[in-house]
Short mmCIF file of N, CA and C in Angstrom, two decimals:
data_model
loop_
_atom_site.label_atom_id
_atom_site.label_comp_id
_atom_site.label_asym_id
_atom_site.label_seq_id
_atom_site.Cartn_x
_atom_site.Cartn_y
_atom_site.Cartn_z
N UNK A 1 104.20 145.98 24.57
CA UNK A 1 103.38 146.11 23.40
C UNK A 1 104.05 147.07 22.43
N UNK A 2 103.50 146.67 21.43
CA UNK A 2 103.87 147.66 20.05
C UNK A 2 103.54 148.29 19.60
N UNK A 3 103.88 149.87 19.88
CA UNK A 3 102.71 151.01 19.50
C UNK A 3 102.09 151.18 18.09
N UNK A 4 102.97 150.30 17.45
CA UNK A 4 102.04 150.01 15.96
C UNK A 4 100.79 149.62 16.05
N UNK A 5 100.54 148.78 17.07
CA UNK A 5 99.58 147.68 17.09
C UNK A 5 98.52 147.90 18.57
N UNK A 6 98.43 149.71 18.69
CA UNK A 6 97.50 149.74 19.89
C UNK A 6 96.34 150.67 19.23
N UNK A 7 95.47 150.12 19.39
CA UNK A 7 94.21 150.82 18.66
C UNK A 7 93.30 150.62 20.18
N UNK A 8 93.12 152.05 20.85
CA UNK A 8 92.27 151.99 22.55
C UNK A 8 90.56 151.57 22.16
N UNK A 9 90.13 151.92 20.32
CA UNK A 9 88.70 151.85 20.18
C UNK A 9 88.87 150.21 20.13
N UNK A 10 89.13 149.19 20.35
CA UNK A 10 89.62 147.60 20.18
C UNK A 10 88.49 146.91 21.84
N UNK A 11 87.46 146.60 21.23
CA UNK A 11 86.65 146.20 22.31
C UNK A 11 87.16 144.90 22.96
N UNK A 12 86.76 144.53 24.21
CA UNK A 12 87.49 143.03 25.16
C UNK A 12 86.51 142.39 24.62
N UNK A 13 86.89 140.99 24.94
CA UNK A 13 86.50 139.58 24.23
C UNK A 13 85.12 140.15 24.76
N UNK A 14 84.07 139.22 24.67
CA UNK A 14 82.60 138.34 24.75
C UNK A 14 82.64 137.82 25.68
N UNK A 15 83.50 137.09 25.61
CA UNK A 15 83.91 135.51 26.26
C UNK A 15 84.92 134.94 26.67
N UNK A 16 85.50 135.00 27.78
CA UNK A 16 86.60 134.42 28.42
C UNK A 16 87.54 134.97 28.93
N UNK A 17 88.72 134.56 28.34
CA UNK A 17 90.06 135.45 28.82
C UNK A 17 90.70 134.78 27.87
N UNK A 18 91.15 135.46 26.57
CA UNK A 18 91.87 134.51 25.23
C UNK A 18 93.28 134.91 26.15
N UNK A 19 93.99 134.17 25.04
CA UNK A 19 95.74 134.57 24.87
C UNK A 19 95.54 135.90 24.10
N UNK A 20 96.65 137.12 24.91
CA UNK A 20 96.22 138.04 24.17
C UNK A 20 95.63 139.13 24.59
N UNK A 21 94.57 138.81 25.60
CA UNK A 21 94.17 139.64 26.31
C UNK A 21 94.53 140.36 27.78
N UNK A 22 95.10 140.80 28.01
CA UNK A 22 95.42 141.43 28.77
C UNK A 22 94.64 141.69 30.42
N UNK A 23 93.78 140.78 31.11
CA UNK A 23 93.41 140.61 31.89
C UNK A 23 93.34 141.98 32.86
N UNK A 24 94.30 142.18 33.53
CA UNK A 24 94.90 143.11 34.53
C UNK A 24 94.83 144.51 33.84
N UNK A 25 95.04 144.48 32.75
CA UNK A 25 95.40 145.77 31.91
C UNK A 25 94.06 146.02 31.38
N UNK A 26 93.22 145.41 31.34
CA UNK A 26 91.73 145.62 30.74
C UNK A 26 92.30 146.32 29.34
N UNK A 27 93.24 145.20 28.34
CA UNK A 27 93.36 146.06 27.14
C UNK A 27 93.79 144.33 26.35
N UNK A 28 94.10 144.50 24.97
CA UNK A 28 94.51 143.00 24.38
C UNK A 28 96.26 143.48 24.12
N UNK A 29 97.13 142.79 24.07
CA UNK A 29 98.70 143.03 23.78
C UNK A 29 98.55 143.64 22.23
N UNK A 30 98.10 142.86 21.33
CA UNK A 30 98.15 144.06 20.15
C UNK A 30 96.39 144.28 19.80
N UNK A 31 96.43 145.17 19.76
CA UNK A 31 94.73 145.66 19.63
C UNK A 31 94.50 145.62 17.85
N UNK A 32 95.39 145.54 17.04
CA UNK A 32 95.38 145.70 15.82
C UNK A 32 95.06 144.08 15.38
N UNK A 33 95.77 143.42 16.14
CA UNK A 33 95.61 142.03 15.79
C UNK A 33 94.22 141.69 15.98
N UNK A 34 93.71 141.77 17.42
CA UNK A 34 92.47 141.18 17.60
C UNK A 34 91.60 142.19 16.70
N UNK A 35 91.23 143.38 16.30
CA UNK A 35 90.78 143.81 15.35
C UNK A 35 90.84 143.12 13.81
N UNK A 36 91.93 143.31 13.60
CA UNK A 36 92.16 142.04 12.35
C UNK A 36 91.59 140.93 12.38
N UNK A 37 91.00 140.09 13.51
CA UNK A 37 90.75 138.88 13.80
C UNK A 37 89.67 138.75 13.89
N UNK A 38 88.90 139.37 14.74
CA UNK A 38 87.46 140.14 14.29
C UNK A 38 86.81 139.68 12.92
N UNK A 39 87.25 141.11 12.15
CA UNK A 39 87.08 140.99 10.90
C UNK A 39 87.14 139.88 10.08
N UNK A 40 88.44 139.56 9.94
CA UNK A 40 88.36 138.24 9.20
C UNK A 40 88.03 136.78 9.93
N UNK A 41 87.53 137.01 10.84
CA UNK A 41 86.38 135.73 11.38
C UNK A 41 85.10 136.09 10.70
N UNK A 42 84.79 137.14 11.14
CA UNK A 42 83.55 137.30 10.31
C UNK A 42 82.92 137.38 9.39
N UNK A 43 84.35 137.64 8.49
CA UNK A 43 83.85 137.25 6.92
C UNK A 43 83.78 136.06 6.39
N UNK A 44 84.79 135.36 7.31
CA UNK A 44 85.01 133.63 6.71
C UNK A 44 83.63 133.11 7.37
N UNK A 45 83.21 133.52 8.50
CA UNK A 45 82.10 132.96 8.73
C UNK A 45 80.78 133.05 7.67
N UNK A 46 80.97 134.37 6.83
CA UNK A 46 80.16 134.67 5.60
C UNK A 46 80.35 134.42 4.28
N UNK A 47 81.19 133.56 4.51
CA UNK A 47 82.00 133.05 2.97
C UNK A 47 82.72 133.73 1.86
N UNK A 48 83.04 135.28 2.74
CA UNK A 48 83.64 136.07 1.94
C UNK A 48 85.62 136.12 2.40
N UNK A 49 85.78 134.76 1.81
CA UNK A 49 86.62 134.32 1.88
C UNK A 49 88.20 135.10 1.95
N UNK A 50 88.08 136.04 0.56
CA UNK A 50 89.12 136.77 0.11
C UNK A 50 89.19 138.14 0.95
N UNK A 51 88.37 138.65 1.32
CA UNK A 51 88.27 139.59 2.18
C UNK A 51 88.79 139.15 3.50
N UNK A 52 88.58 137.87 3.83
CA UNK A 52 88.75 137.14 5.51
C UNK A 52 90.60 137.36 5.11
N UNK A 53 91.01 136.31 4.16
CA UNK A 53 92.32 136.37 3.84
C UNK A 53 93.45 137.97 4.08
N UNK A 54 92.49 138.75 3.52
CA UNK A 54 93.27 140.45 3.14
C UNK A 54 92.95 140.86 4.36
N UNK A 55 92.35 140.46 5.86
CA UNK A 55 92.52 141.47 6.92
C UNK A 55 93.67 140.47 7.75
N UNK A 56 93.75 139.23 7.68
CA UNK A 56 94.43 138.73 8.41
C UNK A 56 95.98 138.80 7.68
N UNK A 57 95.94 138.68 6.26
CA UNK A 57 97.02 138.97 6.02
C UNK A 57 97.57 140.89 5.80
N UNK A 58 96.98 141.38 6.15
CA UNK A 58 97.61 142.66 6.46
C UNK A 58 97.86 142.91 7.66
N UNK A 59 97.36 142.60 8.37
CA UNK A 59 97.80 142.25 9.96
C UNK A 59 98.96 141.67 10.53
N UNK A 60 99.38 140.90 9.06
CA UNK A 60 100.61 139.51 9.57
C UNK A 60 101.91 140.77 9.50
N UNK A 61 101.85 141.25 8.49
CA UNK A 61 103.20 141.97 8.39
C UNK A 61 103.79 143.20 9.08
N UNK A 62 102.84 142.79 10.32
CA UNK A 62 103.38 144.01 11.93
C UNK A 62 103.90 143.10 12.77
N UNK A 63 104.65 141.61 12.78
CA UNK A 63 104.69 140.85 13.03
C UNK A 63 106.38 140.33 12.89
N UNK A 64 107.19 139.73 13.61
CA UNK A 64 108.27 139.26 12.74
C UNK A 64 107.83 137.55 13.15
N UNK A 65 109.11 136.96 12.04
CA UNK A 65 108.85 135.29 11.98
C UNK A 65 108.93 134.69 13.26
N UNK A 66 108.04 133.42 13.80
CA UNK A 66 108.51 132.84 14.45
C UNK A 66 107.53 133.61 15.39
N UNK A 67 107.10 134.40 15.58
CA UNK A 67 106.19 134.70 16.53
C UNK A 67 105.08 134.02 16.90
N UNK A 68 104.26 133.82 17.68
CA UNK A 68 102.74 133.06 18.07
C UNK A 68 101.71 134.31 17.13
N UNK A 69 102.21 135.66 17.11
CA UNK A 69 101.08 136.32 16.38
C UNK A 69 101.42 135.80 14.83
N UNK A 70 102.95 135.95 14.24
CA UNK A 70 102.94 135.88 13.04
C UNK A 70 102.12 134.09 12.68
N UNK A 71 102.99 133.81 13.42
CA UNK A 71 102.53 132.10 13.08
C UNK A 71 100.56 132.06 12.97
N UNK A 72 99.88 132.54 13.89
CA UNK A 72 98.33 132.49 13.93
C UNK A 72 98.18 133.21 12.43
N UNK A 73 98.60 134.62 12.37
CA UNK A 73 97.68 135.14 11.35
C UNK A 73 98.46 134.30 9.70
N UNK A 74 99.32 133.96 9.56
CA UNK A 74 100.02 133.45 8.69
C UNK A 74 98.97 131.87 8.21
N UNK A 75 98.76 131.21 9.26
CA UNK A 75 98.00 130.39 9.50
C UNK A 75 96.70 130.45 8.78
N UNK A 76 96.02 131.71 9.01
CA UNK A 76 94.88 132.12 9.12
C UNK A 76 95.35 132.65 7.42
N UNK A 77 95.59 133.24 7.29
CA UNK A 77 95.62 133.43 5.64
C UNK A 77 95.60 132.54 4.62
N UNK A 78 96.41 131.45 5.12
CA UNK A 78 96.40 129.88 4.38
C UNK A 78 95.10 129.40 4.79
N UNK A 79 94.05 129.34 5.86
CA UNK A 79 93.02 128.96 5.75
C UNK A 79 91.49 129.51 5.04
N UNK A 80 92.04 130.63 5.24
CA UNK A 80 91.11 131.64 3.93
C UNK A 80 91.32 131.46 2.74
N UNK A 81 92.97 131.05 2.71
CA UNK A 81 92.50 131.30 0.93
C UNK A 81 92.34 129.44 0.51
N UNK A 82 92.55 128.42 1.56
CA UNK A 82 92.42 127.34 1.06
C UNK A 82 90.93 127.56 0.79
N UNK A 83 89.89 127.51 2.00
CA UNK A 83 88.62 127.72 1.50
C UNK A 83 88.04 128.31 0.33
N UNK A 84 88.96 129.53 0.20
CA UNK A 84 88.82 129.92 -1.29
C UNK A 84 88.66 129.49 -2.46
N UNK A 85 90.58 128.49 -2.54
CA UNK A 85 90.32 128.07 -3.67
C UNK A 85 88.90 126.38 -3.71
N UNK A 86 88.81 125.91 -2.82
CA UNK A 86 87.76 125.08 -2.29
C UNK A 86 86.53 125.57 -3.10
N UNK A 87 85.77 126.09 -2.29
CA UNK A 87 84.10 126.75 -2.71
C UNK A 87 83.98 127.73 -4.12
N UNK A 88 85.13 128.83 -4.33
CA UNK A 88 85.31 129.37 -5.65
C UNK A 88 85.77 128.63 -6.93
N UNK A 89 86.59 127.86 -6.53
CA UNK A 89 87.67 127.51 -7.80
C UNK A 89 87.34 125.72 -7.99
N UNK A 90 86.75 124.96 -6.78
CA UNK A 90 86.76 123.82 -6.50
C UNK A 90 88.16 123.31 -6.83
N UNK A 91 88.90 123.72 -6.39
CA UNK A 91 90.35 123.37 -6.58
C UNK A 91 90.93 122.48 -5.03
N UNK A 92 90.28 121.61 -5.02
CA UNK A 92 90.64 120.73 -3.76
C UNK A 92 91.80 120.24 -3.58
N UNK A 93 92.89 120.04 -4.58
CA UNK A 93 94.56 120.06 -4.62
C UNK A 93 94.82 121.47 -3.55
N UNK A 94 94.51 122.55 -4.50
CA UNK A 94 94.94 123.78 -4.20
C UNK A 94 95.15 124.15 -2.66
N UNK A 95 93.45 123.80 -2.03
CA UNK A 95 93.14 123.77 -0.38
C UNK A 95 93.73 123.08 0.10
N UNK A 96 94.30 121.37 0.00
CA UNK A 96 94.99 120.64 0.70
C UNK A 96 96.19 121.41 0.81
N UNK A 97 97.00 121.69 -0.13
CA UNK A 97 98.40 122.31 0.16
C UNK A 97 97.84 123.23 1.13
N UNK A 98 97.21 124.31 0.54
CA UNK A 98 96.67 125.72 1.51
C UNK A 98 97.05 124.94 3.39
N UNK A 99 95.89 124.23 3.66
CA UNK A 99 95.72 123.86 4.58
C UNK A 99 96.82 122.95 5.15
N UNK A 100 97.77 122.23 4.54
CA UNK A 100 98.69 121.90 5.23
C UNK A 100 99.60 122.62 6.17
N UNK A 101 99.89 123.67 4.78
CA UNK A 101 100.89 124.71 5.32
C UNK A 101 100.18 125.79 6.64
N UNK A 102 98.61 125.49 6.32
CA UNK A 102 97.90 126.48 7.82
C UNK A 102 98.28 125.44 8.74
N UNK A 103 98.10 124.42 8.95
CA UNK A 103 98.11 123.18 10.10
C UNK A 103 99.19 123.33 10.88
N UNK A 104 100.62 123.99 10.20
CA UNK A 104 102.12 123.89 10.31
C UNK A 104 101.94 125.00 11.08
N UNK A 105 101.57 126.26 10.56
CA UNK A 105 101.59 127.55 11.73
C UNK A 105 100.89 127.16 12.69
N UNK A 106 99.45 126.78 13.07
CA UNK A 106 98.58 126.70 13.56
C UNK A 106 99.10 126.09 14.99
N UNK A 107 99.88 124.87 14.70
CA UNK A 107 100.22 123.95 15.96
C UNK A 107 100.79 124.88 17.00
N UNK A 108 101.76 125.63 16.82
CA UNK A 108 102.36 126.50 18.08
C UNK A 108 101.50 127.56 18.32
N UNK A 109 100.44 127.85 18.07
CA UNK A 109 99.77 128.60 19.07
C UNK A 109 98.26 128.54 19.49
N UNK A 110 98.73 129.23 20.92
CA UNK A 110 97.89 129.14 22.09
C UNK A 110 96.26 128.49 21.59
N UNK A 111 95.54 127.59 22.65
CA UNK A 111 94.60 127.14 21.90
C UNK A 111 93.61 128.25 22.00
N UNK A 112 93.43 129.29 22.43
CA UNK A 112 92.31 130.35 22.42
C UNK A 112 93.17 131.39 22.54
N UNK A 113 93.25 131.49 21.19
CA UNK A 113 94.42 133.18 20.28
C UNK A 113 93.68 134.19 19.90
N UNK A 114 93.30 135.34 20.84
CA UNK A 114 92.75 136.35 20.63
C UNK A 114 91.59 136.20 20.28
N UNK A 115 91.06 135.09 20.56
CA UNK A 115 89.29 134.47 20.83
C UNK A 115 89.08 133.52 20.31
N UNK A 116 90.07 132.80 19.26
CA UNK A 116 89.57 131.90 18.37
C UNK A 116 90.42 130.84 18.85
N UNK A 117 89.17 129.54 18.31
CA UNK A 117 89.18 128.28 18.88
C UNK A 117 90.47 127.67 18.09
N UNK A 118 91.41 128.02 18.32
CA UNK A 118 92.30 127.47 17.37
C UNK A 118 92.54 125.37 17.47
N UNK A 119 92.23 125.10 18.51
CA UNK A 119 92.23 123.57 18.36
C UNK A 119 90.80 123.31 17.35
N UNK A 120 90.23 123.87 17.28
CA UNK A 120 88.53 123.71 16.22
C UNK A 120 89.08 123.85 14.64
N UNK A 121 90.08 124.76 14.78
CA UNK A 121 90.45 125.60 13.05
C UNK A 121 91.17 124.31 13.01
N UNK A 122 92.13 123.48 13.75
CA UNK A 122 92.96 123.01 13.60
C UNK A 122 92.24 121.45 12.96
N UNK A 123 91.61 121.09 14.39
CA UNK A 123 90.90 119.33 13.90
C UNK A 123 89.69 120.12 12.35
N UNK A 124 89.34 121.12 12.09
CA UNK A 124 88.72 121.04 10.67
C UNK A 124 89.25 120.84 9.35
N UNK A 125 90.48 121.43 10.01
CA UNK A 125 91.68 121.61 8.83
C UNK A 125 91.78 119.56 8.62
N UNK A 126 91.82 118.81 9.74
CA UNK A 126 92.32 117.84 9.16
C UNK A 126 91.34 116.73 8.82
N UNK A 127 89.84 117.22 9.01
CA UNK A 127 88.99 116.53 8.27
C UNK A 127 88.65 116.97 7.17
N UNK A 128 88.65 118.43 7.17
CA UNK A 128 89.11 118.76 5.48
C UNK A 128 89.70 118.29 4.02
N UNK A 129 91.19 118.01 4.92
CA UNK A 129 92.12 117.14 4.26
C UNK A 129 91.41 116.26 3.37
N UNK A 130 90.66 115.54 4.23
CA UNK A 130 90.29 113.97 3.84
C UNK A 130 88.64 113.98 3.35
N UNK A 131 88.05 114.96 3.41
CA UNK A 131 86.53 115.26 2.87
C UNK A 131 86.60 116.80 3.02
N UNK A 132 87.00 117.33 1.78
CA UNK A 132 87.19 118.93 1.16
C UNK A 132 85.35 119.49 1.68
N UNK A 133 84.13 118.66 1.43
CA UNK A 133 82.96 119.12 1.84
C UNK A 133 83.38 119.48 2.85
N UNK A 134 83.98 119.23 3.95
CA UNK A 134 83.90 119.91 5.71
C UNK A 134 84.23 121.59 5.52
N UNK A 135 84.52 121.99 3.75
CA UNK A 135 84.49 123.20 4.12
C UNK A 135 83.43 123.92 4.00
N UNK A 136 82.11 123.38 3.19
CA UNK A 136 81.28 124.04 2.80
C UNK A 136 80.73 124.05 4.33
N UNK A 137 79.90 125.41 4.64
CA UNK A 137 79.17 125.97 5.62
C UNK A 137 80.00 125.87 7.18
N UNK A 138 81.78 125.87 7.05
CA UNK A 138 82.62 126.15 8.11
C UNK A 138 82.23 127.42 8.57
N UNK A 139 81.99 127.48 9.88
CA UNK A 139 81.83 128.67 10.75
C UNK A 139 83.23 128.61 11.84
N UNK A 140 84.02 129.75 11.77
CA UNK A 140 85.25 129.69 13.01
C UNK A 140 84.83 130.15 14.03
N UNK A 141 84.99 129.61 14.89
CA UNK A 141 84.26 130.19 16.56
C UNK A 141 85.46 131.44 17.38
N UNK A 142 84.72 132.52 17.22
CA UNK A 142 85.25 133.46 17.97
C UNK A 142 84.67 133.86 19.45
N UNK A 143 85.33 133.65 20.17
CA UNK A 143 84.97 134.42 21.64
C UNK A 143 83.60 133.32 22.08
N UNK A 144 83.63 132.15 21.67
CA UNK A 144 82.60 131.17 22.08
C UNK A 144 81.81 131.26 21.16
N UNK A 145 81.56 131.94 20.28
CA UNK A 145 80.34 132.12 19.19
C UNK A 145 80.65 132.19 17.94
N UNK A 146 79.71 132.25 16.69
CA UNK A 146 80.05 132.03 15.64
C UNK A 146 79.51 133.32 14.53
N UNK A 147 80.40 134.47 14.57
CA UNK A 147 79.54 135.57 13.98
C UNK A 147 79.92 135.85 12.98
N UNK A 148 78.53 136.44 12.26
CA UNK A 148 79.13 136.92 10.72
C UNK A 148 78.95 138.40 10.58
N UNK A 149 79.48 138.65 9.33
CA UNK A 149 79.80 139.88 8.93
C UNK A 149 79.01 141.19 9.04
N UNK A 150 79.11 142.34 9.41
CA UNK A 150 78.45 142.90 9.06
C UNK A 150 78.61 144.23 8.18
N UNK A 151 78.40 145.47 7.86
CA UNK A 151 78.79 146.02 6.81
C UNK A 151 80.18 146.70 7.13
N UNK A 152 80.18 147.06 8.71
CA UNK A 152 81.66 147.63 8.78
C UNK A 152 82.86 146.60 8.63
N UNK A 153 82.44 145.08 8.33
CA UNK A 153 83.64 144.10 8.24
C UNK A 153 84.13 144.38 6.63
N UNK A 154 83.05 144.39 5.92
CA UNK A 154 83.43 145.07 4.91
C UNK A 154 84.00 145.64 4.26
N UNK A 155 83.59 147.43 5.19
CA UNK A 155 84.27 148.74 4.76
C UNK A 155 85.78 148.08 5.18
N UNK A 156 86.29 147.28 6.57
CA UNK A 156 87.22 147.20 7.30
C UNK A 156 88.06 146.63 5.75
N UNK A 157 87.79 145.45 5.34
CA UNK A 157 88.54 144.98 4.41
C UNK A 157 88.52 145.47 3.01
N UNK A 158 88.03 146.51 2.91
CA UNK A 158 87.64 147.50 1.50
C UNK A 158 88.42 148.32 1.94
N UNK A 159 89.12 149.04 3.13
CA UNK A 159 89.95 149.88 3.36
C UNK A 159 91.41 149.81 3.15
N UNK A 160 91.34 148.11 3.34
CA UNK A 160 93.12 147.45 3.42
C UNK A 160 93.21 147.39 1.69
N UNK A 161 92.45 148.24 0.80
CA UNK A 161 92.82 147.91 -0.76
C UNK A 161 93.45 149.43 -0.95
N UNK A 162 93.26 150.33 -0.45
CA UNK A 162 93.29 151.58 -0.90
C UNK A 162 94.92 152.23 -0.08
#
């Protein structure tokens, strides 16, 4: 692990045993990530799209290329901000590209990446494609469940501005 990326306050899944988690070690391989992941599940689950985008993409750049972490959160930034431009901008060009280029990271990793259903992000992404509505009222399933925000997801992504 990467002492950049060990935060001990980083609670264990809900649910299961993701990729990521550290089983034996009762800890996750980067604690910063699944924190990051957290957060920006929970905002996308609240439609606060741009905020979901700014924790996962500040997260990406503890990361080098080609990784299963860079590739997920890289992924995950293209799917925040496709939704973005989607529901804000109705820019349904904009999201298809977005979401292509998430589909491309998305494929190489693990199907349950630090809790999230990544085969779910993946088949939405490609009914998306083809009916842009599949984004309105998308919930991403973390740790088996579907949670939204609450005020510290917030402060969390109000912190990554300063």
């Amino acid at each position: 692990m990467d002492d950049h990326t060990r935060d001990d306050t980083v609670d264990p899944p809900t649910a299961g045993s993701p990729a990521g988690w550290l089983s034996e070690e009762n800890r996750w391989e980067h604690d910063t990530l699944r924190r990051a992941t957290v957060h920006g599940v929970r905002l996308f689950n609240s439609e606060a799209y741009h905020d979901s985008h700014d924790c996962f993409e500040a997260e990406w750049y503890n990361y080098g290329r080609g990784t299963p972490e860079s590739r997920f959160l890289r992924g995950m930034v293209q799917v925040a901000a496709g939704a973005y431009k989607h529901v804000d901008f109705e820019n349904d060009d904009g999201m298809r590209s977005l979401f292509e280029t998430a589909y491309g990271y998305l494929l190489a990793v693990p199907e349950d990446f630090y809790g999230v259903n990544v085969p779910d992000v993946r088949s939405r992404i490609e009914v998306a494609m083809e009916d842009p509505s599949a984004v309105d009222g998308w919930q991403i399933t973390l740790d088996a469940a579907r949670p939204t925000a609450r005020p510290v997801d917030y402060e969390y992504a109000e912190a990554l501005e300063e």
